[in-house]
Every structure is written in C-alpha cells, then in structure tokens.
C-alpha cells in the first residue's frame, strides 16, 4: 500500500475530532511529500536536527511536532518553526523554550510530559511536580509558552488494566491542572483538519 493510500485509509477510520500526527521520523522527504500531497499537514519528528532539515526542505504550511525527548541546548534549532513540543518534562526546559520563543517573537505550544509508567526508562514529571510548576510564579512569568495539555507513555505491557489505570492518572492530572490554572486548554483543531 502506498503512503497516500495508507494515509487516506487511516484518516477514513478516525472520528472527526481526532487530529492525526503523521510520524515522519526516519522517513525520506519523498515519503513525507507523498503524505503532504495526500493532504497531511501535521508531522512528528523525534530528533530536532532531522526536523530542522525537513522543515527547510518541505512546504512551510506544515505543522511540525517534536515528539521525542528534548535537550535544552537544542531548543534554539526548532524554536523558529515548531508547532507543538510533546514532551516537556522539567521546568528548566520550559524556561529555555520560553527564552528561545521570545527571541523569535512567538509563543510555542507545549505538552507537559507526565510520568505515568513505573518503568525507569520513561521520562516525565510526577503529577504533583506538574501541579507545583503550574501554580508557581515562575511559570506564570513565562509569556512565550502555552501549555495545551499533557502526554504520557504507558508501561510497555499487554496488561490492559494497567494501561487503563495509567491513562486515567494522566487524565486526572490534566483535569487537576485545568482546575488550578484555567489558561491550560487543549489546542483547537487546525483549520484544514
């Protein structure tokens, strides 16, 4: 099945309110262009340098999402164009994103990464740490970041009860964050979705 056929099939199965992020990591520009020509405009990369290279080579109406772990020293390379950073797992990273966004006179949307799995290999904030950040004066002073939600990586297991429990914790944390700080709001669908 071609990239465009596969994409169209997947999109036909999704509810209208779901936004598809096509993970383009490791894929050549030619494959991404095929998806683009089939109407896909949101792509996710897990390496900042790869995303920056593809940004330069691709049409500029693409919304680029950073879906991998982010190192503070590399934020500057994506700050001019990234649409959403999925994995903000500490306050120092938020400060760096804010600093780089300010340099480019823009606001960068971010998801707080919450650690919901017990695996040591997973990154993320403890739910209480996320709450503490959102309540802090230091966070309220950041004018160039916008927290639009949370993300979490469940334990790699076939135990559906455990996975469900972990995502319930994620949803509960998001609800708590929205109650504490009403400026936290999910992104609206992009106009072409």
mmCIF file of C-alpha atoms in Angstrom:
data_model
loop_
_atom_site.group_PDB
_atom_site.id
_atom_site.type_symbol
_atom_site.label_atom_id
_atom_site.label_comp_id
_atom_site.label_asym_id
_atom_site.label_seq_id
_atom_site.Cartn_x
_atom_site.Cartn_y
_atom_site.Cartn_z
ATOM 1 C CA UNK A 1 0.000 0.000 0.000
ATOM 2 C CA UNK A 2 1.377 3.436 -0.922
ATOM 3 C CA UNK A 3 1.927 6.159 1.663
ATOM 4 C CA UNK A 4 -1.025 8.163 0.325
ATOM 5 C CA UNK A 5 -3.349 5.128 0.198
ATOM 6 C CA UNK A 6 -2.382 4.149 3.733
ATOM 7 C CA UNK A 7 -2.887 7.711 4.972
ATOM 8 C CA UNK A 8 -6.300 8.040 3.343
ATOM 9 C CA UNK A 9 -7.361 4.687 4.799
ATOM 10 C CA UNK A 10 -6.276 5.670 8.310
ATOM 11 C CA UNK A 11 -7.975 9.081 8.094
ATOM 12 C CA UNK A 12 -11.219 7.439 6.974
ATOM 13 C CA UNK A 13 -11.330 5.461 10.233
ATOM 14 C CA UNK A 14 -10.767 8.418 12.565
ATOM 15 C CA UNK A 15 -13.537 10.388 14.250
ATOM 16 C CA UNK A 16 -13.807 13.995 13.079
ATOM 17 C CA UNK A 17 -12.439 15.448 16.335
ATOM 18 C CA UNK A 18 -9.187 13.439 16.149
ATOM 19 C CA UNK A 19 -6.092 15.120 14.726
ATOM 20 C CA UNK A 20 -3.632 12.772 13.043
ATOM 21 C CA UNK A 21 0.055 13.450 13.592
ATOM 22 C CA UNK A 22 1.953 11.512 10.936
ATOM 23 C CA UNK A 23 5.201 10.314 12.482
ATOM 24 C CA UNK A 24 7.782 11.027 9.822
ATOM 25 C CA UNK A 25 10.910 10.095 11.773
ATOM 26 C CA UNK A 26 13.373 8.060 9.703
ATOM 27 C CA UNK A 27 11.310 8.683 6.545
ATOM 28 C CA UNK A 28 12.767 10.378 3.475
ATOM 29 C CA UNK A 29 11.404 13.696 2.240
ATOM 30 C CA UNK A 30 9.883 11.890 -0.771
ATOM 31 C CA UNK A 31 7.609 9.813 1.507
ATOM 32 C CA UNK A 32 6.655 12.873 3.528
ATOM 33 C CA UNK A 33 5.846 14.767 0.313
ATOM 34 C CA UNK A 34 3.586 11.909 -0.761
ATOM 35 C CA UNK A 35 1.693 12.241 2.528
ATOM 36 C CA UNK A 36 1.659 16.026 2.134
ATOM 37 C CA UNK A 37 0.231 15.717 -1.384
ATOM 38 C CA UNK A 38 -2.487 13.457 0.060
ATOM 39 C CA UNK A 39 -3.485 16.270 2.427
ATOM 40 C CA UNK A 40 -1.457 15.578 5.576
ATOM 41 C CA UNK A 41 -0.131 18.764 7.184
ATOM 42 C CA UNK A 42 0.945 17.680 10.679
ATOM 43 C CA UNK A 43 4.144 15.678 11.075
ATOM 44 C CA UNK A 44 6.018 14.458 14.142
ATOM 45 C CA UNK A 45 9.767 14.047 14.482
ATOM 46 C CA UNK A 46 11.766 12.694 17.398
ATOM 47 C CA UNK A 47 15.107 14.329 16.546
ATOM 48 C CA UNK A 48 15.431 18.091 16.373
ATOM 49 C CA UNK A 49 18.134 18.101 13.682
ATOM 50 C CA UNK A 50 16.083 15.818 11.407
ATOM 51 C CA UNK A 51 13.022 18.012 11.930
ATOM 52 C CA UNK A 52 15.011 21.178 11.152
ATOM 53 C CA UNK A 53 16.415 19.626 7.967
ATOM 54 C CA UNK A 54 12.957 18.516 6.820
ATOM 55 C CA UNK A 55 11.494 21.916 7.697
ATOM 56 C CA UNK A 56 13.992 23.516 5.307
ATOM 57 C CA UNK A 57 13.146 21.050 2.512
ATOM 58 C CA UNK A 58 9.348 20.956 2.876
ATOM 59 C CA UNK A 59 6.437 23.381 2.277
ATOM 60 C CA UNK A 60 6.069 25.945 5.044
ATOM 61 C CA UNK A 61 2.396 25.263 5.826
ATOM 62 C CA UNK A 62 3.372 22.067 7.647
ATOM 63 C CA UNK A 63 2.845 21.965 11.401
ATOM 64 C CA UNK A 64 5.924 20.273 12.910
ATOM 65 C CA UNK A 65 5.564 18.462 16.238
ATOM 66 C CA UNK A 66 8.556 17.467 18.352
ATOM 67 C CA UNK A 67 7.612 14.049 19.722
ATOM 68 C CA UNK A 68 10.935 12.979 21.190
ATOM 69 C CA UNK A 69 12.875 13.813 24.316
ATOM 70 C CA UNK A 70 14.110 17.405 24.154
ATOM 71 C CA UNK A 71 17.508 18.614 25.323
ATOM 72 C CA UNK A 72 17.613 22.259 26.391
ATOM 73 C CA UNK A 73 20.675 23.058 24.283
ATOM 74 C CA UNK A 74 18.826 22.086 21.083
ATOM 75 C CA UNK A 75 15.612 24.086 21.564
ATOM 76 C CA UNK A 76 17.086 27.012 19.605
ATOM 77 C CA UNK A 77 17.140 24.945 16.410
ATOM 78 C CA UNK A 78 13.388 24.337 16.362
ATOM 79 C CA UNK A 79 12.134 27.494 18.085
ATOM 80 C CA UNK A 80 11.539 29.417 14.838
ATOM 81 C CA UNK A 81 9.013 26.909 13.479
ATOM 82 C CA UNK A 82 7.918 24.099 15.825
ATOM 83 C CA UNK A 83 4.136 23.999 16.325
ATOM 84 C CA UNK A 84 3.967 21.742 19.388
ATOM 85 C CA UNK A 85 6.537 20.195 21.715
ATOM 86 C CA UNK A 86 5.075 16.973 23.095
ATOM 87 C CA UNK A 87 7.499 16.139 25.864
ATOM 88 C CA UNK A 88 8.254 18.953 28.314
ATOM 89 C CA UNK A 89 9.445 17.082 31.372
ATOM 90 C CA UNK A 90 11.025 19.778 33.547
ATOM 91 C CA UNK A 91 10.757 23.463 34.364
ATOM 92 C CA UNK A 92 14.246 24.366 33.094
ATOM 93 C CA UNK A 93 13.196 23.094 29.662
ATOM 94 C CA UNK A 94 10.067 25.271 29.793
ATOM 95 C CA UNK A 95 12.252 28.268 30.639
ATOM 96 C CA UNK A 96 14.536 27.554 27.672
ATOM 97 C CA UNK A 97 11.587 27.134 25.300
ATOM 98 C CA UNK A 98 10.210 30.456 26.555
ATOM 99 C CA UNK A 99 13.608 32.150 26.075
ATOM 100 C CA UNK A 100 14.001 30.868 22.513
ATOM 101 C CA UNK A 101 10.370 31.625 21.597
ATOM 102 C CA UNK A 102 10.843 35.194 22.824
ATOM 103 C CA UNK A 103 13.851 35.587 20.506
ATOM 104 C CA UNK A 104 11.561 34.708 17.594
ATOM 105 C CA UNK A 105 8.616 36.771 18.838
ATOM 106 C CA UNK A 106 6.294 33.798 19.086
ATOM 107 C CA UNK A 107 4.508 31.561 21.548
ATOM 108 C CA UNK A 108 5.314 27.848 21.441
ATOM 109 C CA UNK A 109 2.655 25.306 22.366
ATOM 110 C CA UNK A 110 3.782 22.546 24.724
ATOM 111 C CA UNK A 111 2.501 19.415 26.404
ATOM 112 C CA UNK A 112 3.718 18.573 29.887
ATOM 113 C CA UNK A 113 5.006 15.010 29.932
ATOM 114 C CA UNK A 114 3.672 13.199 32.981
ATOM 115 C CA UNK A 115 5.391 10.046 34.179
ATOM 116 C CA UNK A 116 2.545 7.541 34.392
ATOM 117 C CA UNK A 117 4.549 4.319 33.978
ATOM 118 C CA UNK A 118 6.705 2.680 36.594
ATOM 119 C CA UNK A 119 9.480 1.956 34.083
ATOM 120 C CA UNK A 120 12.739 3.804 34.749
ATOM 121 C CA UNK A 121 13.235 4.347 31.015
ATOM 122 C CA UNK A 122 10.237 6.697 30.806
ATOM 123 C CA UNK A 123 10.669 10.458 31.222
ATOM 124 C CA UNK A 124 8.203 12.823 32.808
ATOM 125 C CA UNK A 125 7.074 14.916 35.709
ATOM 126 C CA UNK A 126 5.384 13.406 38.724
ATOM 127 C CA UNK A 127 1.765 14.643 38.778
ATOM 128 C CA UNK A 128 2.432 16.768 41.881
ATOM 129 C CA UNK A 129 5.525 18.307 40.278
ATOM 130 C CA UNK A 130 3.416 19.357 37.274
ATOM 131 C CA UNK A 131 0.877 20.916 39.629
ATOM 132 C CA UNK A 132 3.645 22.732 41.516
ATOM 133 C CA UNK A 133 5.021 24.140 38.257
ATOM 134 C CA UNK A 134 1.636 25.360 37.044
ATOM 135 C CA UNK A 135 0.986 27.083 40.377
ATOM 136 C CA UNK A 136 4.392 28.771 40.544
ATOM 137 C CA UNK A 137 5.043 32.467 40.000
ATOM 138 C CA UNK A 138 7.985 31.487 37.803
ATOM 139 C CA UNK A 139 5.646 29.622 35.431
ATOM 140 C CA UNK A 140 3.168 32.493 35.335
ATOM 141 C CA UNK A 141 6.022 34.778 34.236
ATOM 142 C CA UNK A 142 6.624 32.680 31.092
ATOM 143 C CA UNK A 143 4.751 34.554 28.366
ATOM 144 C CA UNK A 144 6.072 32.712 25.314
ATOM 145 C CA UNK A 145 4.968 29.172 26.130
ATOM 146 C CA UNK A 146 1.438 27.861 26.081
ATOM 147 C CA UNK A 147 0.626 24.608 27.878
ATOM 148 C CA UNK A 148 -2.089 22.961 25.812
ATOM 149 C CA UNK A 149 -2.240 19.603 27.522
ATOM 150 C CA UNK A 150 -0.354 16.637 28.857
ATOM 151 C CA UNK A 151 1.133 13.494 27.419
ATOM 152 C CA UNK A 152 2.304 10.268 28.937
ATOM 153 C CA UNK A 153 3.864 6.995 27.904
ATOM 154 C CA UNK A 154 2.218 3.935 29.385
ATOM 155 C CA UNK A 155 4.110 0.876 30.522
ATOM 156 C CA UNK A 156 5.074 -1.454 27.675
ATOM 157 C CA UNK A 157 2.801 -4.341 28.607
ATOM 158 C CA UNK A 158 -0.155 -6.393 27.389
ATOM 159 C CA UNK A 159 -1.927 -5.739 30.712
ATOM 160 C CA UNK A 160 -4.816 -3.528 29.580
ATOM 161 C CA UNK A 161 -5.913 -2.898 33.172
ATOM 162 C CA UNK A 162 -2.523 -1.396 33.984
ATOM 163 C CA UNK A 163 -2.504 0.716 30.819
ATOM 164 C CA UNK A 164 -6.027 1.966 31.538
ATOM 165 C CA UNK A 165 -5.038 2.853 35.101
ATOM 166 C CA UNK A 166 -2.008 4.811 33.888
ATOM 167 C CA UNK A 167 -4.018 6.813 31.373
ATOM 168 C CA UNK A 168 -6.686 7.509 33.997
ATOM 169 C CA UNK A 169 -3.904 9.028 36.112
ATOM 170 C CA UNK A 170 -2.898 11.158 33.114
ATOM 171 C CA UNK A 171 -6.480 12.360 32.570
ATOM 172 C CA UNK A 172 -6.907 13.095 36.269
ATOM 173 C CA UNK A 173 -3.671 15.095 36.286
ATOM 174 C CA UNK A 174 -4.821 17.109 33.263
ATOM 175 C CA UNK A 175 -8.166 17.820 34.928
ATOM 176 C CA UNK A 176 -6.357 18.976 38.081
ATOM 177 C CA UNK A 177 -4.063 21.241 36.062
ATOM 178 C CA UNK A 178 -7.003 22.823 34.209
ATOM 179 C CA UNK A 179 -8.788 23.463 37.516
ATOM 180 C CA UNK A 180 -5.713 25.081 39.064
ATOM 181 C CA UNK A 181 -4.801 27.148 36.018
ATOM 182 C CA UNK A 182 -7.645 27.700 33.535
ATOM 183 C CA UNK A 183 -5.271 29.074 30.886
ATOM 184 C CA UNK A 184 -4.325 25.467 30.187
ATOM 185 C CA UNK A 185 -6.572 24.473 27.338
ATOM 186 C CA UNK A 186 -6.345 21.899 24.583
ATOM 187 C CA UNK A 187 -5.468 23.053 21.113
ATOM 188 C CA UNK A 188 -8.333 23.600 18.739
ATOM 189 C CA UNK A 189 -8.194 21.611 15.517
ATOM 190 C CA UNK A 190 -6.157 23.245 12.819
ATOM 191 C CA UNK A 191 -8.239 24.931 10.080
ATOM 192 C CA UNK A 192 -7.544 22.280 7.438
ATOM 193 C CA UNK A 193 -8.433 19.326 9.655
#
